[in-house]
Short mmCIF file of N, CA and C in Angstrom, two decimals:
data_model
loop_
_atom_site.label_atom_id
_atom_site.label_comp_id
_atom_site.label_asym_id
_atom_site.label_seq_id
_atom_site.Cartn_x
_atom_site.Cartn_y
_atom_site.Cartn_z
N MET A 1493 9.13 20.68 -5.84
CA MET A 1493 9.20 19.10 -5.67
C MET A 1493 7.97 18.89 -4.87
N LYS A 1494 7.21 17.79 -5.30
CA LYS A 1494 5.90 17.40 -4.62
C LYS A 1494 5.95 16.24 -3.74
N LYS A 1495 5.02 16.12 -3.03
CA LYS A 1495 4.93 14.96 -2.11
C LYS A 1495 4.25 13.63 -2.73
N LEU A 1496 4.45 12.61 -2.28
CA LEU A 1496 3.94 11.39 -2.81
C LEU A 1496 3.26 10.58 -1.71
N LEU A 1497 1.81 10.02 -1.94
CA LEU A 1497 1.11 9.23 -1.11
C LEU A 1497 1.05 7.89 -1.98
N ILE A 1498 1.52 6.70 -1.22
CA ILE A 1498 1.43 5.54 -1.73
C ILE A 1498 0.41 4.76 -0.83
N ILE A 1499 -0.65 4.30 -1.56
CA ILE A 1499 -1.75 3.54 -1.03
C ILE A 1499 -1.49 1.81 -1.29
N VAL A 1500 -1.24 1.10 -0.47
CA VAL A 1500 -0.90 -0.23 -0.66
C VAL A 1500 -1.99 -1.12 -0.50
N ASP A 1501 -2.62 -1.81 -1.31
CA ASP A 1501 -3.52 -3.08 -1.41
C ASP A 1501 -4.76 -2.69 -0.73
N TYR A 1502 -5.29 -1.49 -0.76
CA TYR A 1502 -6.59 -1.07 -0.18
C TYR A 1502 -7.63 -1.63 -1.22
N GLN A 1503 -7.78 -3.02 -1.27
CA GLN A 1503 -8.61 -3.71 -2.21
C GLN A 1503 -9.65 -4.41 -1.32
N ASN A 1504 -10.94 -4.70 -2.02
CA ASN A 1504 -12.03 -5.36 -1.45
C ASN A 1504 -11.68 -6.68 -0.56
N ASP A 1505 -10.79 -7.61 -1.18
CA ASP A 1505 -10.43 -8.75 -0.44
C ASP A 1505 -9.73 -8.48 0.92
N PHE A 1506 -9.09 -7.48 0.89
CA PHE A 1506 -8.22 -7.10 2.17
C PHE A 1506 -9.20 -6.13 3.13
N VAL A 1507 -10.22 -5.61 2.64
CA VAL A 1507 -10.98 -4.68 3.55
C VAL A 1507 -12.36 -5.57 4.23
N LYS A 1508 -13.09 -6.18 3.07
CA LYS A 1508 -14.20 -6.81 3.72
C LYS A 1508 -14.33 -8.30 3.11
N GLY A 1509 -13.36 -8.73 2.46
CA GLY A 1509 -13.37 -10.02 1.70
C GLY A 1509 -12.58 -11.04 2.61
N VAL A 1510 -12.19 -12.08 1.83
CA VAL A 1510 -11.45 -13.11 2.52
C VAL A 1510 -10.30 -12.84 3.48
N LEU A 1511 -9.75 -11.84 3.36
CA LEU A 1511 -8.47 -11.32 4.28
C LEU A 1511 -8.88 -9.90 4.94
N GLY A 1512 -10.18 -9.69 5.01
CA GLY A 1512 -10.59 -8.28 5.45
C GLY A 1512 -10.62 -8.44 7.13
N SER A 1513 -10.71 -7.26 7.72
CA SER A 1513 -10.59 -7.02 9.24
C SER A 1513 -11.27 -5.83 9.57
N LYS A 1514 -11.71 -5.58 10.76
CA LYS A 1514 -12.34 -4.34 11.41
C LYS A 1514 -11.22 -3.34 11.23
N GLN A 1515 -9.93 -3.75 11.45
CA GLN A 1515 -8.83 -2.66 11.36
C GLN A 1515 -8.79 -1.99 10.02
N ALA A 1516 -8.99 -2.85 8.98
CA ALA A 1516 -8.92 -2.48 7.58
C ALA A 1516 -10.05 -1.44 7.29
N ILE A 1517 -11.37 -1.84 7.76
CA ILE A 1517 -12.40 -0.88 7.54
C ILE A 1517 -12.27 0.34 8.29
N LYS A 1518 -11.61 0.42 9.54
CA LYS A 1518 -11.52 1.54 10.39
C LYS A 1518 -10.64 2.53 9.68
N ILE A 1519 -9.53 2.29 8.80
CA ILE A 1519 -8.72 3.07 8.29
C ILE A 1519 -9.23 3.85 7.03
N ARG A 1520 -10.43 3.34 6.47
CA ARG A 1520 -11.00 3.97 5.15
C ARG A 1520 -11.05 5.37 5.12
N THR A 1521 -11.77 5.79 6.06
CA THR A 1521 -12.18 7.29 6.10
C THR A 1521 -10.90 8.01 6.44
N PRO A 1522 -10.05 7.79 7.33
CA PRO A 1522 -8.66 8.65 7.43
C PRO A 1522 -7.86 8.43 6.04
N ILE A 1523 -7.85 7.47 5.30
CA ILE A 1523 -7.14 7.43 4.12
C ILE A 1523 -7.70 8.33 3.14
N CYS A 1524 -9.06 8.33 3.09
CA CYS A 1524 -9.81 9.08 2.09
C CYS A 1524 -9.44 10.63 2.32
N LYS A 1525 -9.61 10.98 3.73
CA LYS A 1525 -9.15 12.32 4.13
C LYS A 1525 -7.73 12.66 3.63
N GLU A 1526 -6.86 11.77 3.71
CA GLU A 1526 -5.39 12.15 3.33
C GLU A 1526 -5.31 12.17 1.92
N ILE A 1527 -6.02 11.29 1.00
CA ILE A 1527 -5.99 11.48 -0.37
C ILE A 1527 -6.57 12.88 -0.74
N GLU A 1528 -7.59 13.17 -0.19
CA GLU A 1528 -8.12 14.67 -0.56
C GLU A 1528 -7.22 15.68 -0.21
N LYS A 1529 -6.35 15.54 0.90
CA LYS A 1529 -5.24 16.51 1.05
C LYS A 1529 -4.28 16.61 -0.11
N TYR A 1530 -3.92 15.49 -0.44
CA TYR A 1530 -2.83 15.30 -1.56
C TYR A 1530 -3.34 15.86 -2.83
N VAL A 1531 -4.78 15.58 -3.07
CA VAL A 1531 -5.41 16.06 -4.44
C VAL A 1531 -5.35 17.65 -4.23
N LYS A 1532 -5.94 18.11 -3.16
CA LYS A 1532 -5.95 19.58 -3.03
C LYS A 1532 -4.70 20.15 -3.23
N ASN A 1533 -3.66 19.60 -2.77
CA ASN A 1533 -2.34 20.05 -2.97
C ASN A 1533 -1.66 19.93 -4.39
N LYS A 1534 -2.21 19.19 -5.14
CA LYS A 1534 -1.84 18.69 -6.42
C LYS A 1534 -0.39 17.87 -6.25
N ASP A 1535 -0.39 17.09 -5.34
CA ASP A 1535 0.54 16.10 -4.97
C ASP A 1535 0.23 15.01 -5.64
N GLN A 1536 1.30 13.92 -5.62
CA GLN A 1536 1.15 12.81 -6.36
C GLN A 1536 0.51 11.55 -5.56
N ILE A 1537 -0.21 10.78 -6.07
CA ILE A 1537 -0.90 9.42 -5.34
C ILE A 1537 -0.64 8.43 -6.28
N ILE A 1538 -0.06 7.16 -5.70
CA ILE A 1538 0.10 5.93 -6.43
C ILE A 1538 -0.77 4.91 -5.59
N PHE A 1539 -1.39 3.92 -6.50
CA PHE A 1539 -2.14 2.96 -5.77
C PHE A 1539 -1.19 1.70 -6.25
N LEU A 1540 -0.93 0.89 -5.28
CA LEU A 1540 -0.32 -0.54 -5.43
C LEU A 1540 -1.54 -1.57 -5.38
N GLN A 1541 -1.66 -2.50 -6.30
CA GLN A 1541 -2.83 -3.41 -6.27
C GLN A 1541 -2.25 -4.70 -6.38
N ASP A 1542 -2.40 -5.41 -5.11
CA ASP A 1542 -2.03 -6.98 -5.13
C ASP A 1542 -2.82 -7.59 -6.31
N THR A 1543 -2.11 -8.39 -7.16
CA THR A 1543 -2.77 -9.01 -8.32
C THR A 1543 -2.02 -10.42 -8.72
N HIS A 1544 -3.06 -11.43 -8.49
CA HIS A 1544 -2.71 -12.72 -8.62
C HIS A 1544 -3.67 -13.37 -9.74
N ASP A 1545 -3.24 -14.54 -10.33
CA ASP A 1545 -3.98 -15.22 -11.26
C ASP A 1545 -4.52 -16.55 -10.73
N LYS A 1546 -5.13 -17.33 -11.51
CA LYS A 1546 -5.91 -18.50 -11.10
C LYS A 1546 -4.94 -19.51 -10.44
N LYS A 1547 -3.53 -19.39 -10.79
CA LYS A 1547 -2.65 -20.27 -10.39
C LYS A 1547 -2.03 -19.92 -9.03
N TYR A 1548 -2.48 -18.99 -8.48
CA TYR A 1548 -2.02 -18.36 -7.11
C TYR A 1548 -1.75 -19.52 -5.94
N LEU A 1549 -2.54 -20.34 -5.92
CA LEU A 1549 -2.21 -21.35 -4.88
C LEU A 1549 -1.17 -22.34 -5.08
N TRP A 1550 -0.62 -22.41 -6.43
CA TRP A 1550 0.68 -23.05 -6.60
C TRP A 1550 1.93 -22.10 -6.59
N SER A 1551 1.79 -20.86 -6.29
CA SER A 1551 3.03 -20.06 -6.20
C SER A 1551 3.52 -20.20 -4.82
N ILE A 1552 4.69 -19.70 -4.55
CA ILE A 1552 5.25 -19.77 -3.20
C ILE A 1552 4.47 -19.03 -2.14
N GLU A 1553 3.88 -17.91 -2.60
CA GLU A 1553 2.98 -17.10 -1.57
C GLU A 1553 1.92 -17.96 -1.44
N GLY A 1554 1.20 -18.57 -2.31
CA GLY A 1554 -0.07 -19.17 -2.22
C GLY A 1554 0.12 -20.54 -1.28
N LYS A 1555 1.30 -21.07 -1.43
CA LYS A 1555 1.57 -22.20 -0.66
C LYS A 1555 1.73 -21.86 0.92
N ASN A 1556 2.20 -20.57 1.21
CA ASN A 1556 2.41 -20.28 2.46
C ASN A 1556 1.06 -19.50 2.93
N LEU A 1557 0.30 -18.94 2.16
CA LEU A 1557 -0.91 -18.12 2.53
C LEU A 1557 -1.99 -18.84 1.40
N PRO A 1558 -2.58 -19.92 1.84
CA PRO A 1558 -3.53 -20.70 1.02
C PRO A 1558 -4.77 -20.14 0.88
N ILE A 1559 -4.86 -18.87 0.78
CA ILE A 1559 -6.27 -18.41 0.61
C ILE A 1559 -6.43 -17.46 -0.62
N LYS A 1560 -7.24 -17.88 -1.62
CA LYS A 1560 -7.26 -17.19 -2.91
C LYS A 1560 -7.73 -15.72 -2.67
N HIS A 1561 -6.92 -14.79 -3.09
CA HIS A 1561 -7.42 -13.40 -2.96
C HIS A 1561 -6.84 -12.50 -4.22
N ALA A 1562 -7.40 -11.41 -4.30
CA ALA A 1562 -7.03 -10.44 -5.37
C ALA A 1562 -6.60 -11.20 -6.69
N ILE A 1563 -7.65 -12.06 -7.09
CA ILE A 1563 -7.39 -12.60 -8.44
C ILE A 1563 -7.89 -11.50 -9.38
N LYS A 1564 -6.98 -11.34 -10.42
CA LYS A 1564 -7.25 -10.09 -11.30
C LYS A 1564 -8.54 -10.36 -12.09
N GLY A 1565 -9.29 -9.24 -12.01
CA GLY A 1565 -10.61 -9.07 -12.66
C GLY A 1565 -11.66 -9.45 -11.76
N SER A 1566 -11.37 -10.04 -10.44
CA SER A 1566 -12.42 -10.37 -9.56
C SER A 1566 -12.87 -9.03 -8.75
N LYS A 1567 -14.16 -9.17 -8.04
CA LYS A 1567 -14.52 -8.00 -7.28
C LYS A 1567 -13.46 -7.79 -6.15
N GLY A 1568 -13.04 -8.98 -5.46
CA GLY A 1568 -12.14 -8.84 -4.46
C GLY A 1568 -10.80 -8.10 -4.96
N TRP A 1569 -10.41 -8.18 -6.10
CA TRP A 1569 -9.11 -7.58 -6.64
C TRP A 1569 -9.15 -5.97 -6.60
N GLU A 1570 -10.46 -5.54 -6.87
CA GLU A 1570 -10.75 -4.16 -7.24
C GLU A 1570 -10.29 -3.13 -5.84
N ILE A 1571 -9.78 -1.97 -6.19
CA ILE A 1571 -9.51 -1.15 -5.27
C ILE A 1571 -10.96 -0.76 -4.43
N CYS A 1572 -10.97 -0.73 -3.21
CA CYS A 1572 -12.16 -0.44 -2.36
C CYS A 1572 -12.76 0.86 -2.56
N GLU A 1573 -14.05 0.97 -2.53
CA GLU A 1573 -14.76 2.17 -2.56
C GLU A 1573 -14.57 3.05 -1.40
N PRO A 1574 -14.54 4.27 -1.09
CA PRO A 1574 -14.67 5.21 -2.38
C PRO A 1574 -13.24 5.49 -2.99
N LEU A 1575 -12.11 4.90 -2.53
CA LEU A 1575 -10.83 5.13 -2.90
C LEU A 1575 -10.68 4.89 -4.35
N ASN A 1576 -11.56 4.10 -4.98
CA ASN A 1576 -11.37 3.77 -6.34
C ASN A 1576 -11.73 4.87 -7.21
N GLN A 1577 -12.40 5.93 -6.75
CA GLN A 1577 -12.62 7.19 -7.56
C GLN A 1577 -11.30 8.05 -8.11
N TYR A 1578 -10.22 7.52 -7.25
CA TYR A 1578 -8.94 8.38 -7.50
C TYR A 1578 -8.15 7.49 -8.35
N VAL A 1579 -8.39 6.28 -8.68
CA VAL A 1579 -7.47 5.36 -9.43
C VAL A 1579 -7.58 5.91 -10.85
N THR A 1580 -6.56 5.89 -11.63
CA THR A 1580 -6.33 6.06 -12.97
C THR A 1580 -5.41 5.02 -13.57
N LYS A 1581 -5.43 4.84 -15.05
CA LYS A 1581 -4.55 3.90 -15.51
C LYS A 1581 -3.11 4.23 -15.31
N SER A 1582 -2.70 5.65 -14.99
CA SER A 1582 -1.36 6.06 -14.91
C SER A 1582 -1.00 5.90 -13.43
N ASN A 1583 -1.79 5.75 -12.54
CA ASN A 1583 -1.36 5.78 -11.09
C ASN A 1583 -1.73 4.48 -10.20
N CYS A 1584 -1.97 3.53 -10.82
CA CYS A 1584 -2.30 2.34 -10.17
C CYS A 1584 -1.45 1.23 -10.79
N TYR A 1585 -0.59 0.64 -9.95
CA TYR A 1585 0.22 -0.53 -10.36
C TYR A 1585 0.02 -1.81 -9.83
N ASN A 1586 -0.21 -2.75 -10.59
CA ASN A 1586 -0.31 -4.23 -10.19
C ASN A 1586 1.05 -4.80 -9.69
N LYS A 1587 0.76 -5.67 -8.75
CA LYS A 1587 2.09 -6.19 -8.17
C LYS A 1587 1.68 -7.72 -7.88
N PRO A 1588 2.51 -8.68 -8.35
CA PRO A 1588 2.16 -10.11 -8.23
C PRO A 1588 2.72 -10.63 -6.74
N THR A 1589 3.36 -9.86 -6.04
CA THR A 1589 4.08 -10.16 -4.80
C THR A 1589 4.04 -8.99 -3.78
N PHE A 1590 4.75 -9.04 -2.77
CA PHE A 1590 4.59 -7.98 -1.61
C PHE A 1590 5.07 -6.68 -2.09
N GLY A 1591 6.27 -6.59 -2.83
CA GLY A 1591 6.77 -5.40 -3.25
C GLY A 1591 6.52 -4.97 -4.78
N SER A 1592 6.54 -3.92 -5.32
CA SER A 1592 6.19 -3.44 -6.50
C SER A 1592 7.53 -2.91 -7.35
N LEU A 1593 7.90 -3.79 -8.44
CA LEU A 1593 8.98 -3.27 -9.12
C LEU A 1593 8.69 -2.00 -10.02
N LYS A 1594 7.32 -1.80 -10.42
CA LYS A 1594 6.87 -0.68 -11.14
C LYS A 1594 7.04 0.64 -10.20
N LEU A 1595 6.84 0.28 -8.81
CA LEU A 1595 7.22 1.48 -7.88
C LEU A 1595 8.72 1.90 -7.98
N VAL A 1596 9.54 0.78 -8.10
CA VAL A 1596 10.85 1.00 -8.22
C VAL A 1596 11.18 2.03 -9.40
N ASP A 1597 10.61 1.55 -10.61
CA ASP A 1597 10.88 2.29 -11.85
C ASP A 1597 10.37 3.77 -11.50
N TYR A 1598 9.16 3.90 -11.06
CA TYR A 1598 8.50 5.36 -10.78
C TYR A 1598 9.51 6.02 -9.88
N LEU A 1599 9.86 5.50 -8.78
CA LEU A 1599 10.75 6.31 -7.78
C LEU A 1599 12.19 6.56 -8.33
N THR A 1600 12.63 5.84 -9.36
CA THR A 1600 13.99 6.23 -9.86
C THR A 1600 13.82 7.33 -10.84
N LYS A 1601 12.58 7.69 -11.52
CA LYS A 1601 12.36 8.65 -12.36
C LYS A 1601 12.00 10.03 -11.86
N TYR A 1602 11.29 9.88 -10.60
CA TYR A 1602 10.93 11.17 -10.09
C TYR A 1602 11.12 11.14 -8.59
N LYS A 1603 11.57 12.42 -8.43
CA LYS A 1603 12.07 12.62 -6.99
C LYS A 1603 10.85 13.44 -6.06
N PHE A 1604 10.75 13.24 -4.73
CA PHE A 1604 9.84 13.92 -3.98
C PHE A 1604 10.34 14.45 -2.75
N GLU A 1605 9.75 15.30 -2.31
CA GLU A 1605 10.22 15.92 -0.84
C GLU A 1605 9.85 15.05 0.26
N SER A 1606 8.74 14.42 0.23
CA SER A 1606 8.36 13.30 1.27
C SER A 1606 7.42 12.25 0.41
N ILE A 1607 7.62 11.02 1.20
CA ILE A 1607 6.67 9.90 0.75
C ILE A 1607 6.02 9.19 1.84
N GLN A 1608 4.82 9.18 1.73
CA GLN A 1608 3.97 8.59 2.87
C GLN A 1608 3.38 7.25 2.22
N VAL A 1609 3.38 6.25 3.07
CA VAL A 1609 2.96 4.88 2.59
C VAL A 1609 1.73 4.62 3.62
N CYS A 1610 0.69 4.05 3.09
CA CYS A 1610 -0.30 3.70 3.96
C CYS A 1610 -0.98 2.45 3.23
N GLY A 1611 -2.00 1.94 4.06
CA GLY A 1611 -2.91 0.82 3.39
C GLY A 1611 -2.61 -0.51 4.26
N LEU A 1612 -2.49 -1.63 3.47
CA LEU A 1612 -2.70 -2.93 4.05
C LEU A 1612 -1.52 -3.78 3.50
N LEU A 1613 -1.24 -4.78 4.18
CA LEU A 1613 -1.06 -5.10 5.65
C LEU A 1613 0.34 -4.50 5.98
N THR A 1614 0.21 -3.87 7.30
CA THR A 1614 1.44 -3.36 7.77
C THR A 1614 2.73 -4.09 7.70
N ASN A 1615 2.60 -5.42 8.15
CA ASN A 1615 3.60 -6.27 8.37
C ASN A 1615 3.99 -7.07 7.21
N MET A 1616 3.40 -6.68 6.03
CA MET A 1616 3.78 -7.49 4.82
C MET A 1616 3.91 -6.45 3.75
N CYS A 1617 2.98 -6.10 2.97
CA CYS A 1617 3.04 -5.09 1.82
C CYS A 1617 3.67 -3.84 2.06
N VAL A 1618 3.02 -3.40 3.11
CA VAL A 1618 3.33 -1.93 3.59
C VAL A 1618 4.82 -1.90 3.87
N ILE A 1619 5.42 -2.72 4.71
CA ILE A 1619 6.67 -2.60 5.18
C ILE A 1619 7.64 -2.76 3.94
N VAL A 1620 7.29 -3.73 2.94
CA VAL A 1620 8.13 -3.98 1.94
C VAL A 1620 8.32 -2.64 1.07
N ASN A 1621 7.16 -2.02 0.66
CA ASN A 1621 7.14 -0.97 -0.16
C ASN A 1621 7.68 0.30 0.38
N ALA A 1622 7.62 0.45 1.80
CA ALA A 1622 8.23 1.53 2.48
C ALA A 1622 9.78 1.46 2.30
N ILE A 1623 10.19 0.12 2.38
CA ILE A 1623 11.78 0.03 2.27
C ILE A 1623 12.01 0.11 0.86
N ILE A 1624 11.18 -0.18 -0.11
CA ILE A 1624 11.46 0.07 -1.34
C ILE A 1624 11.62 1.52 -1.76
N ALA A 1625 10.77 2.29 -1.14
CA ALA A 1625 10.80 3.86 -1.31
C ALA A 1625 11.97 4.33 -0.64
N GLN A 1626 12.24 3.94 0.41
CA GLN A 1626 13.60 4.44 1.24
C GLN A 1626 14.88 3.95 0.25
N THR A 1627 14.83 2.84 -0.18
CA THR A 1627 15.81 2.30 -1.09
C THR A 1627 16.05 3.34 -2.33
N CYS A 1628 15.00 3.60 -2.87
CA CYS A 1628 15.09 4.33 -4.17
C CYS A 1628 15.28 5.90 -3.89
N GLN A 1629 14.81 6.39 -2.79
CA GLN A 1629 15.17 7.86 -2.45
C GLN A 1629 15.57 7.98 -0.95
N PRO A 1630 16.89 7.63 -0.74
CA PRO A 1630 17.56 7.51 0.45
C PRO A 1630 17.45 8.92 1.38
N ASN A 1631 17.46 9.92 0.59
CA ASN A 1631 17.48 11.25 1.24
C ASN A 1631 16.09 12.01 1.32
N THR A 1632 15.05 11.19 1.06
CA THR A 1632 13.86 11.59 0.98
C THR A 1632 13.08 11.18 2.38
N LYS A 1633 12.17 12.17 3.01
CA LYS A 1633 11.59 11.76 4.21
C LYS A 1633 10.56 10.66 3.84
N ILE A 1634 10.60 9.52 4.32
CA ILE A 1634 9.58 8.46 4.16
C ILE A 1634 8.78 8.25 5.59
N PHE A 1635 7.66 8.24 5.45
CA PHE A 1635 6.87 8.16 6.74
C PHE A 1635 5.53 7.30 6.72
N ILE A 1636 5.11 6.71 7.77
CA ILE A 1636 3.84 5.99 8.01
C ILE A 1636 3.22 6.54 9.11
N ASN A 1637 1.96 6.81 8.89
CA ASN A 1637 1.00 7.28 9.99
C ASN A 1637 0.29 6.03 10.47
N LYS A 1638 0.37 5.72 11.62
CA LYS A 1638 -0.04 4.41 12.26
C LYS A 1638 -1.59 4.40 12.11
N LYS A 1639 -2.33 5.65 11.96
CA LYS A 1639 -3.72 5.70 11.87
C LYS A 1639 -4.13 5.27 10.39
N LEU A 1640 -3.21 5.22 9.44
CA LEU A 1640 -3.38 5.04 8.03
C LEU A 1640 -3.06 3.63 7.55
N VAL A 1641 -2.63 2.72 8.47
CA VAL A 1641 -2.24 1.29 8.28
C VAL A 1641 -2.88 0.35 9.10
N ALA A 1642 -2.96 -0.78 8.58
CA ALA A 1642 -3.84 -1.93 9.39
C ALA A 1642 -3.16 -3.28 8.98
N SER A 1643 -3.15 -4.09 10.19
CA SER A 1643 -2.80 -5.51 9.98
C SER A 1643 -3.77 -6.43 10.81
N ASN A 1644 -3.66 -7.53 10.29
CA ASN A 1644 -4.64 -8.64 11.00
C ASN A 1644 -3.73 -9.35 12.16
N ASN A 1645 -2.62 -8.93 12.44
CA ASN A 1645 -1.87 -9.35 13.44
C ASN A 1645 -1.00 -8.27 14.22
N LYS A 1646 -1.40 -7.92 15.39
CA LYS A 1646 -0.88 -6.67 16.21
C LYS A 1646 0.47 -6.93 16.51
N ILE A 1647 0.90 -8.06 16.94
CA ILE A 1647 2.30 -8.39 17.30
C ILE A 1647 3.28 -8.09 16.06
N LEU A 1648 2.95 -8.72 14.92
CA LEU A 1648 3.74 -8.57 13.73
C LEU A 1648 3.67 -6.95 13.30
N GLU A 1649 2.55 -6.37 13.44
CA GLU A 1649 2.51 -4.96 13.13
C GLU A 1649 3.46 -4.05 13.97
N GLU A 1650 3.58 -4.43 15.20
CA GLU A 1650 4.37 -3.60 16.08
C GLU A 1650 5.90 -3.96 15.72
N ALA A 1651 6.04 -5.12 15.56
CA ALA A 1651 7.53 -5.57 15.12
C ALA A 1651 7.84 -4.82 13.68
N ALA A 1652 6.96 -4.65 12.73
CA ALA A 1652 7.22 -3.85 11.56
C ALA A 1652 7.47 -2.53 11.79
N PHE A 1653 6.60 -1.86 12.84
CA PHE A 1653 7.02 -0.53 13.12
C PHE A 1653 8.44 -0.48 13.68
N LYS A 1654 8.71 -1.16 14.52
CA LYS A 1654 10.15 -1.22 15.04
C LYS A 1654 11.32 -1.29 14.10
N ILE A 1655 11.08 -2.31 13.06
CA ILE A 1655 12.01 -2.49 12.08
C ILE A 1655 12.17 -1.27 11.08
N LEU A 1656 10.97 -0.61 10.85
CA LEU A 1656 10.83 0.57 9.98
C LEU A 1656 11.44 1.64 10.64
N LYS A 1657 11.35 1.89 12.02
CA LYS A 1657 12.02 2.96 12.81
C LYS A 1657 13.58 2.77 12.66
N ASN A 1658 13.89 1.44 12.79
CA ASN A 1658 15.47 1.11 12.73
C ASN A 1658 15.98 1.51 11.41
N LEU A 1659 15.18 1.52 10.48
CA LEU A 1659 15.74 1.86 8.88
C LEU A 1659 15.47 3.29 8.76
N PHE A 1660 15.19 4.19 9.73
CA PHE A 1660 14.94 5.53 9.54
C PHE A 1660 13.69 5.98 8.77
N ILE A 1661 12.88 5.05 8.71
CA ILE A 1661 11.54 5.54 8.33
C ILE A 1661 10.65 5.98 9.43
N ASN A 1662 10.08 7.21 9.37
CA ASN A 1662 9.41 7.84 10.43
C ASN A 1662 7.98 7.23 10.58
N ILE A 1663 7.69 6.91 11.87
CA ILE A 1663 6.44 6.35 12.21
C ILE A 1663 5.51 7.43 13.08
N ILE A 1664 4.68 7.96 12.58
CA ILE A 1664 3.86 9.06 13.25
C ILE A 1664 2.52 8.42 13.91
#
């Protein structure tokens, strides 16, 4: 049984673009090192890619977060370098909202000994997809390394960690 690393929304718009932050830039090297470990061990890696269309601002999310970002085909939508070298057609799932239904499909087909979730933003898409992983594989160790996630709001990030711990998702 293999391990799975899920990298959430490590895209140009979330790193250096319209929703970028110093925290997002800071986790790039540690995430790359983690990816290299998974590749070396022949474990699985999945990228989740926030994906919106030009009508984003009229969506419920767009009305609550009125900043155009991750517009499909734009530079901001792309997985950030150098992580993008690990992206393939079969390991990258577009998601139009916080959680990924394609991740649900994947996790109901394949079982893992552990699942690590990393990326952006801790209090939004990371928390949702960690809960999806735990829902799909309730007897699998799900964990998040604090050094591999970032948020633009420290208070909400700490609240997310507390909620995740309460749901038996390991925070290291």
